[in-house]
Short mmCIF file of C-alpha atoms in Angstrom, two decimals:
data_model
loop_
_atom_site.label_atom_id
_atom_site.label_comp_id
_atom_site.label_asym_id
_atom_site.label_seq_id
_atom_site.Cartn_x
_atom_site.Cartn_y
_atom_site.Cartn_z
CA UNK A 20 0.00 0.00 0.00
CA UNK A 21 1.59 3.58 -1.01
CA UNK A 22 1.08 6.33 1.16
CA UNK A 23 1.63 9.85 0.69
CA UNK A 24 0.42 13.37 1.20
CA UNK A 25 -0.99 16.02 -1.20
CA UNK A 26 -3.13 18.70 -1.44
CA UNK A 27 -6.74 17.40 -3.24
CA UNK A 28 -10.02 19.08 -4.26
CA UNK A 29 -13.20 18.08 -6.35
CA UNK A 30 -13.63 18.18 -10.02
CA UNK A 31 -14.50 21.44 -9.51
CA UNK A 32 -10.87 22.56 -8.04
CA UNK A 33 -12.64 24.79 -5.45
CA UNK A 34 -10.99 24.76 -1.70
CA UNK A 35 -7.76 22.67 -2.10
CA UNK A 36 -6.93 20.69 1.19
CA UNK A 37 -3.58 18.67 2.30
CA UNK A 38 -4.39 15.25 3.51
CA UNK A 39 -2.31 11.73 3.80
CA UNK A 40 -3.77 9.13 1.16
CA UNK A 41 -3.61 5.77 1.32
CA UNK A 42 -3.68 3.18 -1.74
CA UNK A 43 -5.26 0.19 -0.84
CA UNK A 44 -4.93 -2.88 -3.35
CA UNK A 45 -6.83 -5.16 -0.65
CA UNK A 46 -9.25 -4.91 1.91
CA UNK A 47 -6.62 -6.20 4.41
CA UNK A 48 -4.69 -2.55 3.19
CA UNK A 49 -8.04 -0.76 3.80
CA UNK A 50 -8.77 -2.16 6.96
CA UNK A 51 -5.24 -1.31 8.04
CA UNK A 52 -5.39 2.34 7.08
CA UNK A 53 -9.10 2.81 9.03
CA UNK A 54 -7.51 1.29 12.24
CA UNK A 55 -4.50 3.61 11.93
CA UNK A 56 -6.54 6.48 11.59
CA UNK A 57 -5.44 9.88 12.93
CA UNK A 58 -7.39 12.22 15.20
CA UNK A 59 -8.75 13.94 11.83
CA UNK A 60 -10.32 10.84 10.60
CA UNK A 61 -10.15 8.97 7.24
CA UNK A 62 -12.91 9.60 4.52
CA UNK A 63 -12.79 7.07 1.18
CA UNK A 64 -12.33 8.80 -2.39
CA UNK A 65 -12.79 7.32 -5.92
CA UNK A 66 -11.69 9.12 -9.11
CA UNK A 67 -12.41 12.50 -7.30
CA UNK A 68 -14.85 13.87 -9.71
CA UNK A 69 -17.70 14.89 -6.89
CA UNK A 70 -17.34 18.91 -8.18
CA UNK A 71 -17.29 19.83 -4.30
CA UNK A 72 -15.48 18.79 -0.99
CA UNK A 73 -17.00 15.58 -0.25
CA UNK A 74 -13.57 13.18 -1.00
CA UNK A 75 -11.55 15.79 1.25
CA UNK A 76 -10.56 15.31 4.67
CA UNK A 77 -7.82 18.68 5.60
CA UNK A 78 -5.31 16.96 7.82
CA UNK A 79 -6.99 13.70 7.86
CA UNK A 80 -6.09 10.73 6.05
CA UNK A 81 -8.24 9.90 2.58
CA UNK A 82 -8.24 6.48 1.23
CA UNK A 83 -8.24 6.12 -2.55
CA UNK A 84 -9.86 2.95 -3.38
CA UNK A 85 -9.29 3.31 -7.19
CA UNK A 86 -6.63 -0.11 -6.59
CA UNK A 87 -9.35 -1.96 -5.86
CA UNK A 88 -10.62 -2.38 -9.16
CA UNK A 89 -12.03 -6.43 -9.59
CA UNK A 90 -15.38 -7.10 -11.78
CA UNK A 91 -16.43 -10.58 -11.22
CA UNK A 92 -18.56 -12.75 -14.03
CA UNK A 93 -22.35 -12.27 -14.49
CA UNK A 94 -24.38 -14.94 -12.74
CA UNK A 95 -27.35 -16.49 -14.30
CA UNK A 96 -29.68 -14.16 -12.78
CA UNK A 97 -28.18 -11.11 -13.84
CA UNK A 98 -25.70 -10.45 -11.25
CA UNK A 99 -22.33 -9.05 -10.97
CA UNK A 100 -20.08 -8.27 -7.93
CA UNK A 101 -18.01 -5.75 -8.36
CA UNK A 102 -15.11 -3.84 -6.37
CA UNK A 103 -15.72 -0.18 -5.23
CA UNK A 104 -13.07 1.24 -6.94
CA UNK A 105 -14.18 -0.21 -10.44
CA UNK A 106 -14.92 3.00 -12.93
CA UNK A 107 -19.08 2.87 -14.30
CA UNK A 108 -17.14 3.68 -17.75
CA UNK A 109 -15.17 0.41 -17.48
CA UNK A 110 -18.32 -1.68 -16.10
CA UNK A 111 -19.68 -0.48 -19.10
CA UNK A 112 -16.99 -1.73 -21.64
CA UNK A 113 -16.54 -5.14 -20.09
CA UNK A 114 -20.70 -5.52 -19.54
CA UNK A 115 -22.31 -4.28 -22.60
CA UNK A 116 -20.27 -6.64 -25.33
CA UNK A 117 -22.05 -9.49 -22.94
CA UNK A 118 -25.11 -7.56 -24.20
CA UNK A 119 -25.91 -6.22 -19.95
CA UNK A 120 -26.03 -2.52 -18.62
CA UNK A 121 -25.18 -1.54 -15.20
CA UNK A 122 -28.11 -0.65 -13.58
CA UNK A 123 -28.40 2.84 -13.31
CA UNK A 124 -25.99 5.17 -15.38
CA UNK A 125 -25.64 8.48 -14.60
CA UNK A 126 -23.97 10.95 -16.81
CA UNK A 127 -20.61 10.36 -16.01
CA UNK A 128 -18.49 6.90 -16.47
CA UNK A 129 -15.65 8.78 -14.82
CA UNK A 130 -17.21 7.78 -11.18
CA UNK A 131 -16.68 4.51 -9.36
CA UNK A 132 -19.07 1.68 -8.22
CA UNK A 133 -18.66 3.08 -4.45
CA UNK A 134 -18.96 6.69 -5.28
CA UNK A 135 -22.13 5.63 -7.37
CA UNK A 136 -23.76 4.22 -4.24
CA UNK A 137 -22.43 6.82 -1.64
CA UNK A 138 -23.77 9.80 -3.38
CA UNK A 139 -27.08 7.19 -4.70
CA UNK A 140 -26.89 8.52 -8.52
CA UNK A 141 -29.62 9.16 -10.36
CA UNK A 142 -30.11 8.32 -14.04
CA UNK A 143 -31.60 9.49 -16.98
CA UNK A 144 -35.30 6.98 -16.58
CA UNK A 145 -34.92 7.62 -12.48
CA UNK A 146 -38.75 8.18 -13.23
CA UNK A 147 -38.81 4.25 -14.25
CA UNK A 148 -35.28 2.99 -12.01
CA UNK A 149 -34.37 4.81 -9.04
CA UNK A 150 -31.21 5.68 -8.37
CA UNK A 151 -28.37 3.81 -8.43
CA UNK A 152 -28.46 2.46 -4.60
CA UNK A 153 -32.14 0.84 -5.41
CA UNK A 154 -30.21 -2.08 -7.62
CA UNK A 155 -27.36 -3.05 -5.42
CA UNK A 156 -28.53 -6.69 -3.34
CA UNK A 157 -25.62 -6.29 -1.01
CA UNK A 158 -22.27 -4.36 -0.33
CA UNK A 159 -19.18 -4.70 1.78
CA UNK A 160 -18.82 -2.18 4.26
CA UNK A 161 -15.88 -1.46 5.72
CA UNK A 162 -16.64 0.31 9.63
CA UNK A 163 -14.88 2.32 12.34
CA UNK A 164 -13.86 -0.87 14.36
CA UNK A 165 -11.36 -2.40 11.03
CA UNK A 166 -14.35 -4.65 10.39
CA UNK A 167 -16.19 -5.79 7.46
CA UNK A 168 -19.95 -6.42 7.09
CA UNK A 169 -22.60 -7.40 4.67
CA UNK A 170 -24.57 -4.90 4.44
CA UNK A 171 -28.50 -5.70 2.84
CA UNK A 172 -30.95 -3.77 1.78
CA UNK A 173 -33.42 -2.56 3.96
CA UNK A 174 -31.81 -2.55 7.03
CA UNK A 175 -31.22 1.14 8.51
CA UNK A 176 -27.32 0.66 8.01
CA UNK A 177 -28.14 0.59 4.06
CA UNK A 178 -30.38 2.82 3.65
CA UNK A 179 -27.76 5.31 5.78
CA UNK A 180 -25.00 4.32 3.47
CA UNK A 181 -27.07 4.79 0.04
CA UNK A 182 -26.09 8.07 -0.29
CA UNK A 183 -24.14 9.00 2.76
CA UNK A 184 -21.28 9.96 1.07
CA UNK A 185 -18.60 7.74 2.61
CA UNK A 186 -19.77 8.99 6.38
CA UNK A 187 -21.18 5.55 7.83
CA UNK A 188 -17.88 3.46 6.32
CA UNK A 189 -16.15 2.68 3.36
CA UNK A 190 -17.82 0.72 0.81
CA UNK A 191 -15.42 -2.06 -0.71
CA UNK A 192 -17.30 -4.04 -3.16
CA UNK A 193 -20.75 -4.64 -3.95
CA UNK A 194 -23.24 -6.51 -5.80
CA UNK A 195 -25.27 -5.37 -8.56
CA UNK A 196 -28.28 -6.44 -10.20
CA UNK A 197 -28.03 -5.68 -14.10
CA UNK A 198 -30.37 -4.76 -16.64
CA UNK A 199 -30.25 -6.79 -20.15
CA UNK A 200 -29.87 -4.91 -23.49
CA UNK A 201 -30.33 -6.05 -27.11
CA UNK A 202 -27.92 -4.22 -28.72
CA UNK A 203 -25.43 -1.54 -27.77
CA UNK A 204 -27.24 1.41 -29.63
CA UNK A 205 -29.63 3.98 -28.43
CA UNK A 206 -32.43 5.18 -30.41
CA UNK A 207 -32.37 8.98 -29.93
CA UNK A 208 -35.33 11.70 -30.30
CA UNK A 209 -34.07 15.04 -30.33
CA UNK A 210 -36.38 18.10 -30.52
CA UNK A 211 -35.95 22.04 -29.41
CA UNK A 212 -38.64 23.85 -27.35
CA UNK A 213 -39.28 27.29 -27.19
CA UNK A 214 -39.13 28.77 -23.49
CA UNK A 215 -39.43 26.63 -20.47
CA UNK A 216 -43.23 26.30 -20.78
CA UNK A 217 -43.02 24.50 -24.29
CA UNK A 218 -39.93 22.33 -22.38
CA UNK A 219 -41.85 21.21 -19.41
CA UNK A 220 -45.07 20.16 -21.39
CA UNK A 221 -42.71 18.72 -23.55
CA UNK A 222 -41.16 16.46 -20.81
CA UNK A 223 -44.23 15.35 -19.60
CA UNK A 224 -46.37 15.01 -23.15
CA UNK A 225 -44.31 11.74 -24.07
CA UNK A 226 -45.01 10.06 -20.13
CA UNK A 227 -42.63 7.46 -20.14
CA UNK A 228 -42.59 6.01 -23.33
CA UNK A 229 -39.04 6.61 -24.06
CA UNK A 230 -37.27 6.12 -20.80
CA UNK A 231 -34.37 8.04 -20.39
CA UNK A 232 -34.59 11.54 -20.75
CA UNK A 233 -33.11 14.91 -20.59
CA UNK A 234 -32.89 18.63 -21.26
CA UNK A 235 -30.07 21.57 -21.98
CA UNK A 236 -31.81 24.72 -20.77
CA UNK A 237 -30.15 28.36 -22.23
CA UNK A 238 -29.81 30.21 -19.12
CA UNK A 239 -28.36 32.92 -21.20
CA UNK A 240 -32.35 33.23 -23.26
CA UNK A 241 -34.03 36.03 -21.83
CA UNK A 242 -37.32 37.77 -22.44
CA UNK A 243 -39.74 35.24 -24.28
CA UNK A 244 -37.31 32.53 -24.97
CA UNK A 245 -36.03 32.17 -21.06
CA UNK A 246 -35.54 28.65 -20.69
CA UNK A 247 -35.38 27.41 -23.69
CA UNK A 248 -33.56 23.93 -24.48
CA UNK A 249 -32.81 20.99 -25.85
CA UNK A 250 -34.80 17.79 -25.15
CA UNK A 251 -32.79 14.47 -25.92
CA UNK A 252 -34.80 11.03 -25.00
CA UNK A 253 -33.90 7.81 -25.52
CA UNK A 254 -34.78 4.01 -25.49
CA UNK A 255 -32.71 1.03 -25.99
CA UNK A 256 -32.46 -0.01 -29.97
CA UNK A 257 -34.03 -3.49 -31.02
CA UNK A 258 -31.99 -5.54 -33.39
CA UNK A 259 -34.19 -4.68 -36.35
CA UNK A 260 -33.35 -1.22 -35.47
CA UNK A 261 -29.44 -1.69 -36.50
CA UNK A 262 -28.39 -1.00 -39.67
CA UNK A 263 -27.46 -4.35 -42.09
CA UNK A 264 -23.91 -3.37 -41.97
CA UNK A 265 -23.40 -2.75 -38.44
CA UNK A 266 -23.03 -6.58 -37.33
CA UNK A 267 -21.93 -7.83 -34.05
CA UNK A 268 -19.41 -4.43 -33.93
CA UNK A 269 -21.90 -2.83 -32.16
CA UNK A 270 -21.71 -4.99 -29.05
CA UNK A 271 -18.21 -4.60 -29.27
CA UNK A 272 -16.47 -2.96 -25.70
CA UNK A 273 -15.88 0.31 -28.29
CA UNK A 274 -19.30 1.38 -28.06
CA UNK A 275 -18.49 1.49 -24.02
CA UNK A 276 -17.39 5.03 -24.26
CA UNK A 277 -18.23 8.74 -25.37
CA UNK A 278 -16.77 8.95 -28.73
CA UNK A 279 -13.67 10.63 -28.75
CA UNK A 280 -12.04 12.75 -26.01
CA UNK A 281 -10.57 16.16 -26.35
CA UNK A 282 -7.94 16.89 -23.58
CA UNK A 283 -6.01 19.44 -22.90
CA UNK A 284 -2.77 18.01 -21.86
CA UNK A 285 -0.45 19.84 -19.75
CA UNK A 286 -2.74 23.09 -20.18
CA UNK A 287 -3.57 25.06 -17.24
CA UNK A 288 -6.94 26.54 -16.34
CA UNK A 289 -7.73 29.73 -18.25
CA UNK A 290 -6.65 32.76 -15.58
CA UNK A 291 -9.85 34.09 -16.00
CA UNK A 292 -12.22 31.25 -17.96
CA UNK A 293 -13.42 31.20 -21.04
CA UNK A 294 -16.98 30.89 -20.07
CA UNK A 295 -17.78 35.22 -19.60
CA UNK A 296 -21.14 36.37 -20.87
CA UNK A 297 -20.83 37.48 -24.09
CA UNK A 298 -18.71 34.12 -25.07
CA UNK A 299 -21.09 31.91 -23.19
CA UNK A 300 -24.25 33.62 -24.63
CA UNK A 301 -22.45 33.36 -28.38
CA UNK A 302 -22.27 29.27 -27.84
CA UNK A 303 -25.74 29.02 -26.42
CA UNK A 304 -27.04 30.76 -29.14
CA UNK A 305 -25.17 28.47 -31.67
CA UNK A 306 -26.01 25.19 -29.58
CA UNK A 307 -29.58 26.03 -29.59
CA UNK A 308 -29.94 26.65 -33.27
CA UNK A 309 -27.81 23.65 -34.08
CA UNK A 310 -30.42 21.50 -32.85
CA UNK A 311 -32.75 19.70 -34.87
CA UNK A 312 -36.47 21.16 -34.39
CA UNK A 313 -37.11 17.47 -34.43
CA UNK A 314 -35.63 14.44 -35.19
CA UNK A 315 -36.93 10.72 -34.19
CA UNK A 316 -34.92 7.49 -34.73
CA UNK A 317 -31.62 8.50 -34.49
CA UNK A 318 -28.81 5.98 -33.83
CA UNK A 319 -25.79 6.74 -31.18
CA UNK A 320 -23.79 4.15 -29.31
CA UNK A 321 -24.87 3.51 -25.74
CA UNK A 322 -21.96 5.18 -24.14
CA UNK A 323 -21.96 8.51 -26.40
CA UNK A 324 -25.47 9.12 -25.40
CA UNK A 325 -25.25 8.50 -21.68
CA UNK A 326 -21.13 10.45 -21.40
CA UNK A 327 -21.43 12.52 -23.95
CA UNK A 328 -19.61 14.77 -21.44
CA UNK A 329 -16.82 12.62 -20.95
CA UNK A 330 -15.59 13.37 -24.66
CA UNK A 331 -14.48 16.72 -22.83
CA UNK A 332 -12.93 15.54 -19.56
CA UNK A 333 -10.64 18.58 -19.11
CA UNK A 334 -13.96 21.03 -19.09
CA UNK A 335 -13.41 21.66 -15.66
CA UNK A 336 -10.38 23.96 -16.62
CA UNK A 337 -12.25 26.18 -18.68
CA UNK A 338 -13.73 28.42 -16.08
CA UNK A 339 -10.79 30.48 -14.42
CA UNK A 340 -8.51 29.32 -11.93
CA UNK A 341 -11.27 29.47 -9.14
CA UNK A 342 -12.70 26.50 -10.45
CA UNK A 343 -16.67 25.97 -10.57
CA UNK A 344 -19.60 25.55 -8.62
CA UNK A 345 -22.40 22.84 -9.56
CA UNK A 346 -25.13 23.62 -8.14
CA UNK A 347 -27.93 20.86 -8.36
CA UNK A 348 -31.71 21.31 -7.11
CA UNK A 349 -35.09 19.66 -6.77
CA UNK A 350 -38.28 20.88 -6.54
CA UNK A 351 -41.28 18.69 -6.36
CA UNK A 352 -44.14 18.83 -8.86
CA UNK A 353 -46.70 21.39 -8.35
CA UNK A 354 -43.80 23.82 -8.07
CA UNK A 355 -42.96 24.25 -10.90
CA UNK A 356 -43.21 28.42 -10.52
CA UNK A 357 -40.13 27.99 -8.15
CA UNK A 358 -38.46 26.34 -11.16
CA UNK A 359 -38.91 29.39 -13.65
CA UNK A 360 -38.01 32.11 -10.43
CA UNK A 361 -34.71 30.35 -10.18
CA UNK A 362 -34.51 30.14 -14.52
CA UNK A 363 -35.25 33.98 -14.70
CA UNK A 364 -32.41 35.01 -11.58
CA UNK A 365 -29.81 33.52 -13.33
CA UNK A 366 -30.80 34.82 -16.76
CA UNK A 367 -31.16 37.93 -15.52
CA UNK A 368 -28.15 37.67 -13.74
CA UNK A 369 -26.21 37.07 -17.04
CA UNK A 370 -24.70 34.54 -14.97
CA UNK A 371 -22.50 32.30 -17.91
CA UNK A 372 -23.73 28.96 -17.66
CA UNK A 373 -23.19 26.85 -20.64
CA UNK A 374 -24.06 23.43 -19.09
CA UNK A 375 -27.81 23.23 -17.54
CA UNK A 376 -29.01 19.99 -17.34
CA UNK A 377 -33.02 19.41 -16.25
CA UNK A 378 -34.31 16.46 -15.53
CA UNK A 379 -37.53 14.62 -13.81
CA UNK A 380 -37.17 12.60 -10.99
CA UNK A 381 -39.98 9.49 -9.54
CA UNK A 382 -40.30 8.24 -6.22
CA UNK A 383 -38.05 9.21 -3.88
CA UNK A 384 -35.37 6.35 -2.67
CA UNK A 385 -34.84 4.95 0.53
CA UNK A 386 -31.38 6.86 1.87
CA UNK A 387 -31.88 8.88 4.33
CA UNK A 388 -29.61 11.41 2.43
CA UNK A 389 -30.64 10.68 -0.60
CA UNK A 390 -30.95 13.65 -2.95
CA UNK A 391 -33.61 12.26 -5.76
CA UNK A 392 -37.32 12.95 -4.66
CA UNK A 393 -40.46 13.50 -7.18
CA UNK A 394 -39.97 16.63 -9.40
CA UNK A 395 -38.03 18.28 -11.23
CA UNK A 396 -33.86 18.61 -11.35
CA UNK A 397 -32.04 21.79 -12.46
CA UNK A 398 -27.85 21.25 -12.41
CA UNK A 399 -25.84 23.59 -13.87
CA UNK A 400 -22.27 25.16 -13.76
CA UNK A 401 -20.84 28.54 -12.95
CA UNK A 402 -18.09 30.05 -12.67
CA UNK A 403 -16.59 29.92 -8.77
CA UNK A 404 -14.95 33.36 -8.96
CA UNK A 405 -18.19 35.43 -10.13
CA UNK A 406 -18.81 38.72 -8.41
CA UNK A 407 -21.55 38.05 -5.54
CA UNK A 408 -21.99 33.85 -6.75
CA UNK A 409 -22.12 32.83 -2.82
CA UNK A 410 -24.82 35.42 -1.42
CA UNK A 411 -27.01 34.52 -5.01
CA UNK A 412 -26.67 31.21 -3.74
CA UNK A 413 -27.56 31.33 -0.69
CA UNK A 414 -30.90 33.17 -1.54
CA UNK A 415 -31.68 30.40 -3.95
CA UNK A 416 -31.05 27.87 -1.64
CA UNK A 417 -33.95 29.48 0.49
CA UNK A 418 -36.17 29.71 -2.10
CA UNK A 419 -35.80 25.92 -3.03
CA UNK A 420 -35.87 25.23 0.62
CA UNK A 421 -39.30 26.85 1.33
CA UNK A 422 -40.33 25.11 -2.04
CA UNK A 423 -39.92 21.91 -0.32
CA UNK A 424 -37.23 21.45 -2.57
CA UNK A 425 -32.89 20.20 -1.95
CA UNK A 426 -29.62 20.90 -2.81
CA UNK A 427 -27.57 17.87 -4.40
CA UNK A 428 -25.03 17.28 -1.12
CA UNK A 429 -22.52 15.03 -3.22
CA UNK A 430 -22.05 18.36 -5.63
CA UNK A 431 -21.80 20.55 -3.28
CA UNK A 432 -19.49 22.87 -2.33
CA UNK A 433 -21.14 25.88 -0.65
CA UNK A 434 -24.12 25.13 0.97
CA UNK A 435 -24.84 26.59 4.96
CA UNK A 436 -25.80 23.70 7.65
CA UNK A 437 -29.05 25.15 8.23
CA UNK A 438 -29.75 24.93 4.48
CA UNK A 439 -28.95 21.30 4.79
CA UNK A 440 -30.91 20.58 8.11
CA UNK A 441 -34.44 22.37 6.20
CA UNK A 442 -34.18 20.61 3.20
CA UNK A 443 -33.04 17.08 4.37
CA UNK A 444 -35.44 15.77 7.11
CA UNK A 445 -33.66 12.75 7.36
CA UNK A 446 -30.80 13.98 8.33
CA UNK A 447 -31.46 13.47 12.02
CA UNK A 448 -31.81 9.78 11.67
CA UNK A 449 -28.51 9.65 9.78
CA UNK A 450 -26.61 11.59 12.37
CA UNK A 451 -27.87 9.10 15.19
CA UNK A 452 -27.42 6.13 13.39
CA UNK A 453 -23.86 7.50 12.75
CA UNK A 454 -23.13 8.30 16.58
CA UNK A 455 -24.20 4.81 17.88
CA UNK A 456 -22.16 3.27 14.90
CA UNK A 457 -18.89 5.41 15.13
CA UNK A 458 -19.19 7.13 18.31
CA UNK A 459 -15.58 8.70 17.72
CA UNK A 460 -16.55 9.97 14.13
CA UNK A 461 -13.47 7.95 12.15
CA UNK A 462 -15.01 8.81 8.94
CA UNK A 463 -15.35 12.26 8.68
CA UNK A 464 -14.32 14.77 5.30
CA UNK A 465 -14.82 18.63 4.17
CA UNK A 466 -18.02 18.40 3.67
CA UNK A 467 -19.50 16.89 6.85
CA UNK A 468 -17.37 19.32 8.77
CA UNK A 469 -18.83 22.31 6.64
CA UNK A 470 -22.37 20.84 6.88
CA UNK A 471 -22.22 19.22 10.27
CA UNK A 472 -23.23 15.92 8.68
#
């Protein structure tokens, strides 16, 4: 096992923090670096791309579990165990040539099995799935005492860890149930809509018929077109679907992956980003009228319609060296006015947000600190170092709060406690649990400092 120190932060490079990291390649290793904790605490950390401080633990110890990286066969009933530290994006490659799909894929493959289930991912078809906790028939949890347990679902100790963003233990390996695919092609419906309005009834005009679904909103549209977008759906492509030449290609472990990637190697972020108003309103403009009005039928390989973002993996430099702040929200249904207030403050704000991703979300899941509930999902990035971003924040946070509504806690990086406390109610149950369970808080990182998880 290597051991070192460094100074780490989220995807989002906001709030960099030293800690000692440990790389476990066995669960003897793990179990070794828990017990030989500091006084600061240990907190478990995948490929680091949680935008805010939830991987961090300043002057603690952080245990990178990407060394622990085993994908077992698929059993006759659809299951595979898995280590924690295994990538979705590789699950993917070695799964769909055997013609299966991980349960839930969010959009990211650049996130591990155990990240997946701390922060309980949603997908695209949550409406139809859950997130990504709902499909996992038993994990290995690794707890303050050097043990390991079995961990089941529906027993409090799940549902705690679903989404409890490494707080209750660390998550070693786990078992998944997977979902069978004919082919590995999506069949894609594309179509633009108006202002937010035309969106919405868009969204829900269609129910469920195509399962997975999506939308880019223009933060930058004001006036009559505020909220416009894109909406992308998709279902899973029947054989007969395929084109004649495609053959048995298409199931091969290259359709795994977004097409292409575009890095920036070597290149520093831009001092002062790329993403200002007048740039980010220019490539809004052009991404919106790019778009097909409509357009049914169209054929894209599974993983360049689920990580389409993971073509651009270096993004993250492109908005000054501050970094960025996601900021994800829910609001239920029946609020949907809260939804356009927060659209029209940030388009009035001429806040530059290029990536604004809305989405609907079904019945809520079991984790107590589990962020997908019935309604609607806004995420979207901005620029860290923007004149007044924290105070704009924090007023939106109150307005989602008294909607009923929640701020995404695995992308934070900002958020106040009391925010936290209105919007989770759960949260009391999770702190118990975790005081009769690790009375001397072992796992403990940035955020649940910040947040007083």
């Amino acid at each position: 096992m290597s051991v070192d120190t460094v100074s780490l932060t989220g995807w989002g490079r906001t709030a960099p923090t030293t800690a000692v990291r440990f790389r476990p390649r066995t669960h003897e290793e793990a179990a070794a670096a828990v017990r030989g904790r500091g006084p600061r605490g240990v907190i478990a950390r995948g490929l680091g791309r949680s935008p805010g401080d939830a991987a961090q633990n300043a002057g603690g110890s952080v245990l990178d579990l990407t060394g622990l990286a085993r994908v077992g066969g698929v059993d006759a009933a659809g299951a595979v165990r898995c280590d924690a530290g295994v990538s979705l994006e590789r699950l993917l490659r070695v799964l769909l040539p055997l013609g299966w799909l991980p349960p839930v894929v969010p959009g990211t493959g650049r996130v591990t099995v155990g990240g997946a289930i701390a922060s309980d991912l949603p997908g695209l078809d949550h409406r139809r799935s859950g997130s990504f906790a709902r499909h996992v028939s038993a994990l290995e949890l690794l707890t303050a005492d050097g043990e390991v347990r079995t961990v089941l679902p529906g027993t409090a100790l799940f549902d705690s860890t679903a989404g409890g963003l490494g707080l209750t233990g660390v998550i070693l390996g786990a078992t998944l149930r997977l979902r069978r695919v004919p082919t590995a092609l999506m069949s894609v419906s594309t179509e633009r809509a108006e202002d937010l309005d035309d969106l919405l009834a868009r969204f829900t005009a269609g129910g469920d018929r195509l399962p997975y679904a999506s939308a880019w909103i223009d933060l930058m549209a004001r006036g009559r077109a505020t909220g416009r977008g894109i909406l992308t759906r998709g279902e899973h492509a029947t054989p007969d679907m395929r084109p004649a030449h495609a053959g048995r290609t298409l199931l091969s472990s290259r359709s795994g992956g977004a097409r292409g990637r575009f890095r920036l190697p070597g290149c520093p972020p831009v001092p002062g980003g790329l993403f200002g108003p007048a740039p980010a309103a220019l490539y809004n403009e052009v991404r919106y009228r790019g778009a097909p009005r409509a357009r049914t039928g169209e054929l894209r390989p599974v993983g360049a319609f689920f990580h389409a973002a993971d073509a651009f993996p270096d993004a993250n430099l492109l908005y000054g060296r501050g970094g960025l702040v996601r900021y994800r929200f829910a609001v239920g249904y029946g609020q949907e006015e809260t939804l356009h207030r927060v659209v029209r403050r940030i388009a009035a704000r001429r806040s530059p947000a290029v990536r604004a991703v809305l989405q609907r979300f079904g019945a809520a899941d079991p984790g107590g600190l589990s962020f997908a509930a019935p309604g609607w999902s806004l995420a979207l990035d901005l620029p860290a170092a923007l004149p007044g971003l924290a105070r704009f924040l924090d007023d939106v946070d109150e307005e989602v709060a008294a909607a009923g509504g929640r701020v995404c806690l695995a992308k934070d990086s900002r958020m106040r406690p009391e925010a936290a406390a209105a919007m989770y109610p759960g949260l009391a149950g999770f702190r118990e649990l975790r005081a009769r369970l690790d009375p001397t808080e072992a796992f403990r990182s940035d955020l649940s400092r910040r947040l007083g998880l």
